[in-house]
């Protein structure tokens, strides 16, 4: 797909500019650079930014972002890496402080529009689903190699799919005839496993579940948060946009735990503070998209944006 045809509307643009980045921000780590939509907005609104490092696993997105951000090439660095490698990126490119970390999780709209990436059930394509084209382990290896139990767990845990076990049994039966290689084959199995009225929801849930498993999305999110809090200094901020309840649960738990002082019961007091809070919450409850934004950009429908600052 050519750069010119790639398109993605950045979610919560105003909120990123008003609640995450601010007039003292000197650098940004944009873990999910995509096509550079948020990056462009941030550069325009905050010309004082000295260094903006964006990572993406999708090499095509990085190329497009480099093109889109040409005007800022003296301050912009694009790195083909997982955002969970933030520690390595920070070691290679020391961030002037205060730093802002932005994670806008999941797929871009054009991932779903490009059938060759295999993210969508709406058009036939290879069963790929990996953000990185270089990744050997993809959805095809999962559906053809995992046990019924593991396939069921993936669809239940990541997709909350009620017919997970039935679909897993049908996947294993089908692959005994011939390995599954196309999204249309997975789609047909799902459609045959559920009531016609549940087909659309089941397709969305199962495709999402396999995408999350293929990219080990929850694992990399947890790792990235741990490493981010480790390297953040006082005044640095982190903002995470999640689109799935399991992602938001991970972010919420980390934010809540780290925003409370650590206490321990001793023989003198029930609540001795042993360590002060590490962060303060900029958003007490997550920011969601307005009805107007949802109307214009349906992808924003499920977003939850949480922001915290290191104390
Ligand atoms: C929702 S899009 C980001 C859109 C971007 N904020 C914008 O405004 O254009 C998510 C991007 O993150 C990338 N991505 C997802 N998980 C990643 C990870 N663990 N590490 C690096 N990039 C990742 C995807 O390839 C995709 O390009």
Short mmCIF file of C-alpha atoms and ligand atoms in Angstrom, two decimals:
data_model
loop_
_atom_site.label_atom_id
_atom_site.label_comp_id
_atom_site.label_asym_id
_atom_site.label_seq_id
_atom_site.Cartn_x
_atom_site.Cartn_y
_atom_site.Cartn_z
CA UNK A 1 0.00 0.00 0.00
CA UNK A 2 1.42 3.41 -0.95
CA UNK A 3 1.99 6.09 1.72
CA UNK A 4 -0.41 8.40 -0.01
CA UNK A 5 -3.29 5.98 0.49
CA UNK A 6 -2.64 5.38 4.21
CA UNK A 7 -5.09 7.16 6.45
CA UNK A 8 -5.79 7.27 10.17
CA UNK A 9 -7.66 9.89 12.23
CA UNK A 10 -5.85 10.49 15.51
CA UNK A 11 -8.03 9.90 18.56
CA UNK A 12 -8.58 12.55 21.31
CA UNK A 13 -6.34 15.14 19.58
CA UNK A 14 -7.46 18.03 21.80
CA UNK A 15 -7.05 16.04 25.01
CA UNK A 16 -3.49 14.96 24.09
CA UNK A 17 -2.57 18.62 23.57
CA UNK A 18 -4.39 19.95 26.62
CA UNK A 19 -3.89 17.25 29.25
CA UNK A 20 -0.76 15.28 28.37
CA UNK A 21 1.77 17.51 26.60
CA UNK A 22 2.31 21.02 27.98
CA UNK A 23 4.36 24.16 27.46
CA UNK A 24 7.34 22.85 29.48
CA UNK A 25 7.57 19.45 27.70
CA UNK A 26 11.02 19.05 26.11
CA UNK A 27 10.76 15.56 24.63
CA UNK A 28 8.24 12.89 23.65
CA UNK A 29 8.43 9.10 23.43
CA UNK A 30 5.57 8.14 21.12
CA UNK A 31 5.46 4.35 21.42
CA UNK A 32 2.76 3.92 18.77
CA UNK A 33 3.83 6.43 16.14
CA UNK A 34 1.50 5.10 13.42
CA UNK A 35 1.38 7.60 10.58
CA UNK A 36 2.56 10.36 12.91
CA UNK A 37 -0.85 11.99 13.39
CA UNK A 38 -0.43 12.81 17.08
CA UNK A 39 3.23 13.68 16.44
CA UNK A 40 2.30 16.30 13.85
CA UNK A 41 -0.28 17.87 16.17
CA UNK A 42 2.20 17.94 19.07
CA UNK A 43 5.01 19.46 16.97
CA UNK A 44 2.63 22.17 15.71
CA UNK A 45 1.25 23.03 19.14
CA UNK A 46 4.54 22.84 21.07
CA UNK A 47 7.42 24.18 18.96
CA UNK A 48 9.77 24.07 21.98
CA UNK A 49 10.03 20.26 21.79
CA UNK A 50 13.68 19.30 21.30
CA UNK A 51 13.40 15.55 20.69
CA UNK A 52 10.51 13.38 19.52
CA UNK A 53 11.22 9.65 19.28
CA UNK A 54 8.53 7.44 17.76
CA UNK A 55 8.53 3.66 17.67
CA UNK A 56 6.36 1.42 15.54
CA UNK A 57 6.54 -2.27 14.67
CA UNK A 58 5.06 -1.61 11.25
CA UNK A 59 7.85 -0.56 8.87
CA UNK A 60 5.35 0.85 6.34
CA UNK A 61 3.89 3.12 9.00
CA UNK A 62 7.34 4.31 9.99
CA UNK A 63 8.18 5.19 6.38
CA UNK A 64 4.89 7.06 6.03
CA UNK A 65 5.44 8.87 9.34
CA UNK A 66 8.96 9.94 8.33
CA UNK A 67 7.48 11.41 5.17
CA UNK A 68 4.62 13.10 7.04
CA UNK A 69 6.99 14.56 9.65
CA UNK A 70 9.67 15.77 7.21
CA UNK A 71 9.26 19.34 8.41
CA UNK A 72 10.59 18.30 11.85
CA UNK A 73 13.37 15.95 10.72
CA UNK A 74 15.99 17.78 12.81
CA UNK A 75 14.10 16.81 15.98
CA UNK A 76 12.28 13.62 14.99
CA UNK A 77 13.67 10.05 15.16
CA UNK A 78 11.66 7.02 14.02
CA UNK A 79 12.70 3.61 15.33
CA UNK A 80 11.36 0.23 14.17
CA UNK A 81 10.93 -1.35 17.58
CA UNK A 82 8.42 -2.54 20.13
CA UNK A 83 7.39 0.18 22.58
CA UNK A 84 8.35 -2.26 25.34
CA UNK A 85 11.97 -1.56 24.28
CA UNK A 86 11.60 1.98 25.67
CA UNK A 87 14.62 1.43 27.94
CA UNK A 88 16.90 0.67 24.96
CA UNK A 89 15.48 3.63 23.02
CA UNK A 90 16.04 5.95 26.00
CA UNK A 91 19.63 4.72 26.37
CA UNK A 92 20.33 5.40 22.68
CA UNK A 93 18.54 8.78 22.61
CA UNK A 94 18.68 10.52 26.01
CA UNK A 95 15.46 12.50 26.54
CA UNK A 96 15.64 16.17 27.57
CA UNK A 97 13.24 16.59 30.52
CA UNK A 98 10.34 16.87 31.14
CA UNK A 99 9.47 13.89 28.95
CA UNK A 100 5.99 12.83 27.78
CA UNK A 101 5.26 9.19 26.96
CA UNK A 102 2.29 8.46 24.70
CA UNK A 103 0.85 5.01 23.93
CA UNK A 104 -2.18 4.87 21.58
CA UNK A 105 -2.73 1.12 21.58
CA UNK A 106 -3.94 -1.29 18.94
CA UNK A 107 -4.50 -1.06 15.22
CA UNK A 108 -4.67 1.91 12.86
CA UNK A 109 -7.70 2.20 10.59
CA UNK A 110 -5.55 1.41 7.58
CA UNK A 111 -4.43 -1.88 9.18
CA UNK A 112 -8.04 -2.98 8.89
CA UNK A 113 -8.36 -1.60 5.35
CA UNK A 114 -5.26 -3.46 4.10
CA UNK A 115 -6.33 -7.07 3.53
CA UNK A 116 -2.72 -8.19 2.99
CA UNK A 117 -2.10 -7.71 6.74
CA UNK A 118 -4.91 -10.13 7.66
CA UNK A 119 -6.41 -8.05 10.52
CA UNK A 120 -9.93 -7.90 9.12
CA UNK A 121 -12.61 -10.50 8.47
CA UNK A 122 -14.25 -8.19 5.95
CA UNK A 123 -11.87 -9.02 3.09
CA UNK A 124 -9.89 -12.16 2.36
CA UNK A 125 -6.17 -12.08 3.15
CA UNK A 126 -3.33 -14.14 4.64
CA UNK A 127 -3.76 -15.11 8.30
CA UNK A 128 -0.96 -12.78 9.37
CA UNK A 129 -2.18 -10.21 11.97
CA UNK A 130 1.32 -9.31 13.19
CA UNK A 131 2.10 -5.58 13.40
CA UNK A 132 5.61 -6.37 12.21
CA UNK A 133 6.08 -7.95 8.78
CA UNK A 134 9.32 -9.51 10.09
CA UNK A 135 7.66 -11.56 12.82
CA UNK A 136 7.83 -15.32 12.11
CA UNK A 137 5.18 -16.17 14.70
CA UNK A 138 1.79 -15.01 13.45
CA UNK A 139 -1.90 -15.89 13.55
CA UNK A 140 -1.37 -18.73 11.08
CA UNK A 141 1.15 -20.45 13.36
CA UNK A 142 -1.20 -20.01 16.33
CA UNK A 143 -4.31 -21.47 14.69
CA UNK A 144 -2.39 -24.37 13.13
CA UNK A 145 -0.19 -25.30 16.08
CA UNK A 146 -1.96 -24.53 19.36
CA UNK A 147 -4.07 -27.08 21.26
CA UNK A 148 -7.86 -26.88 21.61
CA UNK A 149 -7.33 -25.72 25.21
CA UNK A 150 -4.97 -22.89 24.25
CA UNK A 151 -7.15 -21.74 21.32
CA UNK A 152 -10.15 -21.69 23.66
CA UNK A 153 -8.21 -19.70 26.26
CA UNK A 154 -7.12 -17.11 23.67
CA UNK A 155 -10.68 -16.56 22.43
CA UNK A 156 -12.12 -16.53 25.95
CA UNK A 157 -9.49 -14.39 27.64
CA UNK A 158 -8.86 -11.84 24.89
CA UNK A 159 -12.24 -11.88 23.11
CA UNK A 160 -14.70 -12.98 25.83
CA UNK A 161 -16.16 -15.23 23.13
CA UNK A 162 -18.88 -17.52 24.58
CA UNK A 163 -18.49 -20.10 21.77
CA UNK A 164 -14.69 -20.25 22.15
CA UNK A 165 -14.52 -24.00 22.80
CA UNK A 166 -16.81 -24.90 19.89
CA UNK A 167 -14.81 -22.68 17.50
CA UNK A 168 -11.52 -24.17 18.76
CA UNK A 169 -12.78 -27.72 18.08
CA UNK A 170 -13.79 -26.72 14.55
CA UNK A 171 -10.42 -25.05 13.90
CA UNK A 172 -8.59 -28.23 14.92
CA UNK A 173 -10.90 -30.41 12.78
CA UNK A 174 -10.43 -28.13 9.76
CA UNK A 175 -6.63 -27.99 10.04
CA UNK A 176 -6.46 -31.80 10.05
CA UNK A 177 -7.74 -31.66 6.46
CA UNK A 178 -5.45 -28.76 5.46
CA UNK A 179 -3.57 -26.02 7.37
CA UNK A 180 -5.51 -22.75 7.62
CA UNK A 181 -3.85 -19.92 5.71
CA UNK A 182 -6.58 -17.37 4.87
CA UNK A 183 -8.79 -15.04 6.92
CA UNK A 184 -11.78 -16.28 4.88
CA UNK A 185 -11.18 -19.83 6.19
CA UNK A 186 -11.16 -18.66 9.81
CA UNK A 187 -14.24 -16.54 9.10
CA UNK A 188 -16.14 -19.52 7.69
CA UNK A 189 -15.32 -21.65 10.74
CA UNK A 190 -16.51 -18.91 13.12
CA UNK A 191 -19.72 -18.39 11.13
CA UNK A 192 -20.47 -22.12 11.19
CA UNK A 193 -19.89 -22.30 14.96
CA UNK A 194 -22.34 -19.64 16.16
CA UNK A 195 -25.99 -18.70 15.72
CA UNK A 196 -26.48 -16.45 12.63
CA UNK A 197 -27.59 -13.58 14.86
CA UNK A 198 -24.26 -13.72 16.77
CA UNK A 199 -22.00 -13.96 13.71
CA UNK A 200 -20.91 -10.34 13.44
CA UNK A 201 -20.00 -10.01 17.12
CA UNK A 202 -18.23 -13.39 17.16
CA UNK A 203 -16.14 -12.43 14.11
CA UNK A 204 -15.06 -9.16 15.73
CA UNK A 205 -14.28 -10.81 19.08
CA UNK A 206 -12.33 -13.77 17.65
CA UNK A 207 -10.28 -11.72 15.18
CA UNK A 208 -9.42 -9.27 17.97
CA UNK A 209 -8.45 -12.14 20.29
CA UNK A 210 -6.09 -13.70 17.75
CA UNK A 211 -4.57 -10.29 16.97
CA UNK A 212 -3.87 -9.70 20.67
CA UNK A 213 -2.33 -13.17 21.02
CA UNK A 214 -0.25 -12.84 17.83
CA UNK A 215 1.30 -9.59 19.02
CA UNK A 216 1.37 -10.51 22.75
CA UNK A 217 -0.21 -7.13 23.27
CA UNK A 218 -0.97 -7.33 27.00
CA UNK A 219 2.49 -8.64 27.79
CA UNK A 220 4.20 -5.78 25.93
CA UNK A 221 1.88 -3.21 27.51
CA UNK A 222 2.72 -4.40 31.05
CA UNK A 223 6.42 -4.49 30.24
CA UNK A 224 6.32 -1.00 28.71
CA UNK A 225 4.54 0.44 31.76
CA UNK A 226 7.03 -1.13 34.19
CA UNK A 227 9.98 0.19 32.20
CA UNK A 228 8.39 3.62 31.70
CA UNK A 229 7.82 4.18 35.42
CA UNK A 230 11.35 2.97 36.05
CA UNK A 231 12.91 5.57 33.74
CA UNK A 232 10.51 8.47 34.39
CA UNK A 233 11.84 11.40 36.41
CA UNK A 234 9.91 13.92 38.49
CA UNK A 235 7.62 15.98 36.21
CA UNK A 236 7.60 13.40 33.37
CA UNK A 237 4.16 12.34 32.15
CA UNK A 238 2.66 9.20 30.65
CA UNK A 239 -0.65 8.91 28.78
CA UNK A 240 -2.16 5.64 27.58
CA UNK A 241 -5.14 5.26 25.24
CA UNK A 242 -6.63 1.80 25.45
CA UNK A 243 -9.49 0.34 23.46
CA UNK A 244 -10.06 -2.97 25.25
CA UNK A 245 -11.16 -3.61 28.83
CA UNK A 246 -8.19 -5.90 29.53
CA UNK A 247 -5.73 -3.23 28.38
CA UNK A 248 -7.45 -0.57 30.46
CA UNK A 249 -7.46 -2.88 33.49
CA UNK A 250 -3.65 -3.18 33.29
CA UNK A 251 -3.20 0.59 32.96
CA UNK A 252 -5.71 1.39 35.73
CA UNK A 253 -4.13 -1.09 38.16
CA UNK A 254 -0.58 0.20 37.60
CA UNK A 255 -1.73 3.81 37.89
CA UNK A 256 -3.75 3.15 41.07
CA UNK A 257 -1.03 1.14 42.79
CA UNK A 258 1.69 3.65 42.01
CA UNK A 259 -0.42 6.67 43.00
CA UNK A 260 -0.89 5.38 46.56
CA UNK A 261 1.75 5.48 49.28
CA UNK A 262 2.95 2.00 50.24
CA UNK A 263 1.94 1.24 53.80
CA UNK A 264 2.75 -1.53 56.21
CA UNK A 265 1.18 -2.49 59.52
CA UNK A 266 3.75 -2.36 62.34
CA UNK A 267 3.27 -2.96 66.06
CA UNK A 268 3.06 0.82 66.60
CA UNK A 269 0.61 1.71 63.84
CA UNK A 270 -1.71 -0.03 61.42
CA UNK A 271 -0.69 2.19 58.49
CA UNK A 272 2.96 3.22 58.59
CA UNK A 273 3.98 4.78 55.28
CA UNK A 274 6.99 2.86 54.01
CA UNK A 275 7.22 4.49 50.58
CA UNK A 276 5.53 7.67 49.31
CA UNK A 277 3.33 7.63 46.19
CA UNK A 278 5.34 7.44 42.97
CA UNK A 279 2.92 9.24 40.64
CA UNK A 280 -0.03 11.60 40.74
CA UNK A 281 -3.05 10.97 38.55
CA UNK A 282 -3.76 13.75 36.06
CA UNK A 283 -7.00 11.98 35.11
CA UNK A 284 -8.98 10.74 38.14
CA UNK A 285 -11.24 8.82 35.77
CA UNK A 286 -10.36 8.04 32.15
CA UNK A 287 -11.03 10.55 29.39
CA UNK A 288 -13.45 9.26 26.75
CA UNK A 289 -14.38 10.62 23.32
CA UNK A 290 -17.21 13.14 22.91
CA UNK A 291 -20.31 12.16 20.89
CA UNK A 292 -19.11 14.54 18.14
CA UNK A 293 -15.72 12.79 17.89
CA UNK A 294 -17.36 9.34 17.91
CA UNK A 295 -19.65 10.47 15.09
CA UNK A 296 -16.67 11.63 13.04
CA UNK A 297 -14.20 8.90 14.04
CA UNK A 298 -15.94 5.68 15.13
CA UNK A 299 -12.61 4.19 16.25
CA UNK A 300 -12.71 6.60 19.22
CA UNK A 301 -15.89 4.93 20.55
CA UNK A 302 -14.15 2.67 23.05
CA UNK A 303 -11.12 4.78 23.96
CA UNK A 304 -10.07 5.26 27.58
CA UNK A 305 -7.26 7.73 28.09
CA UNK A 306 -5.42 7.78 31.42
CA UNK A 307 -2.62 10.20 32.27
CA UNK A 308 -0.21 10.28 35.21
CA UNK A 309 2.80 12.36 36.26
CA UNK A 310 5.86 11.19 38.18
CA UNK A 311 6.14 12.96 41.53
C1 LIG B 1 -3.58 3.39 16.82
S1 LIG B 1 -2.16 3.41 15.86
C2 LIG B 1 -1.36 4.89 16.36
C3 LIG B 1 -1.84 6.12 15.63
C4 LIG B 1 -1.05 7.35 15.92
N1 LIG B 1 -1.15 7.73 17.32
C5 LIG B 1 -1.50 8.51 15.02
O1 LIG B 1 -2.10 9.46 15.54
O2 LIG B 1 -1.27 8.44 13.82
C6 LIG B 1 -1.19 2.22 16.67
C7 LIG B 1 0.18 2.00 16.03
O3 LIG B 1 0.99 1.34 16.98
C8 LIG B 1 1.70 0.29 16.38
N2 LIG B 1 1.93 -0.68 17.48
C9 LIG B 1 1.03 -1.46 18.11
N3 LIG B 1 1.61 -2.14 19.10
C10 LIG B 1 2.92 -1.76 19.12
C11 LIG B 1 4.03 -2.09 19.94
N4 LIG B 1 3.91 -2.98 20.94
N5 LIG B 1 5.20 -1.47 19.71
C12 LIG B 1 5.33 -0.56 18.70
N6 LIG B 1 4.31 -0.23 17.87
C13 LIG B 1 3.12 -0.81 18.10
C14 LIG B 1 0.83 -0.20 15.25
O4 LIG B 1 1.60 -0.77 14.23
C15 LIG B 1 0.17 1.10 14.80
O5 LIG B 1 0.91 1.72 13.79
#
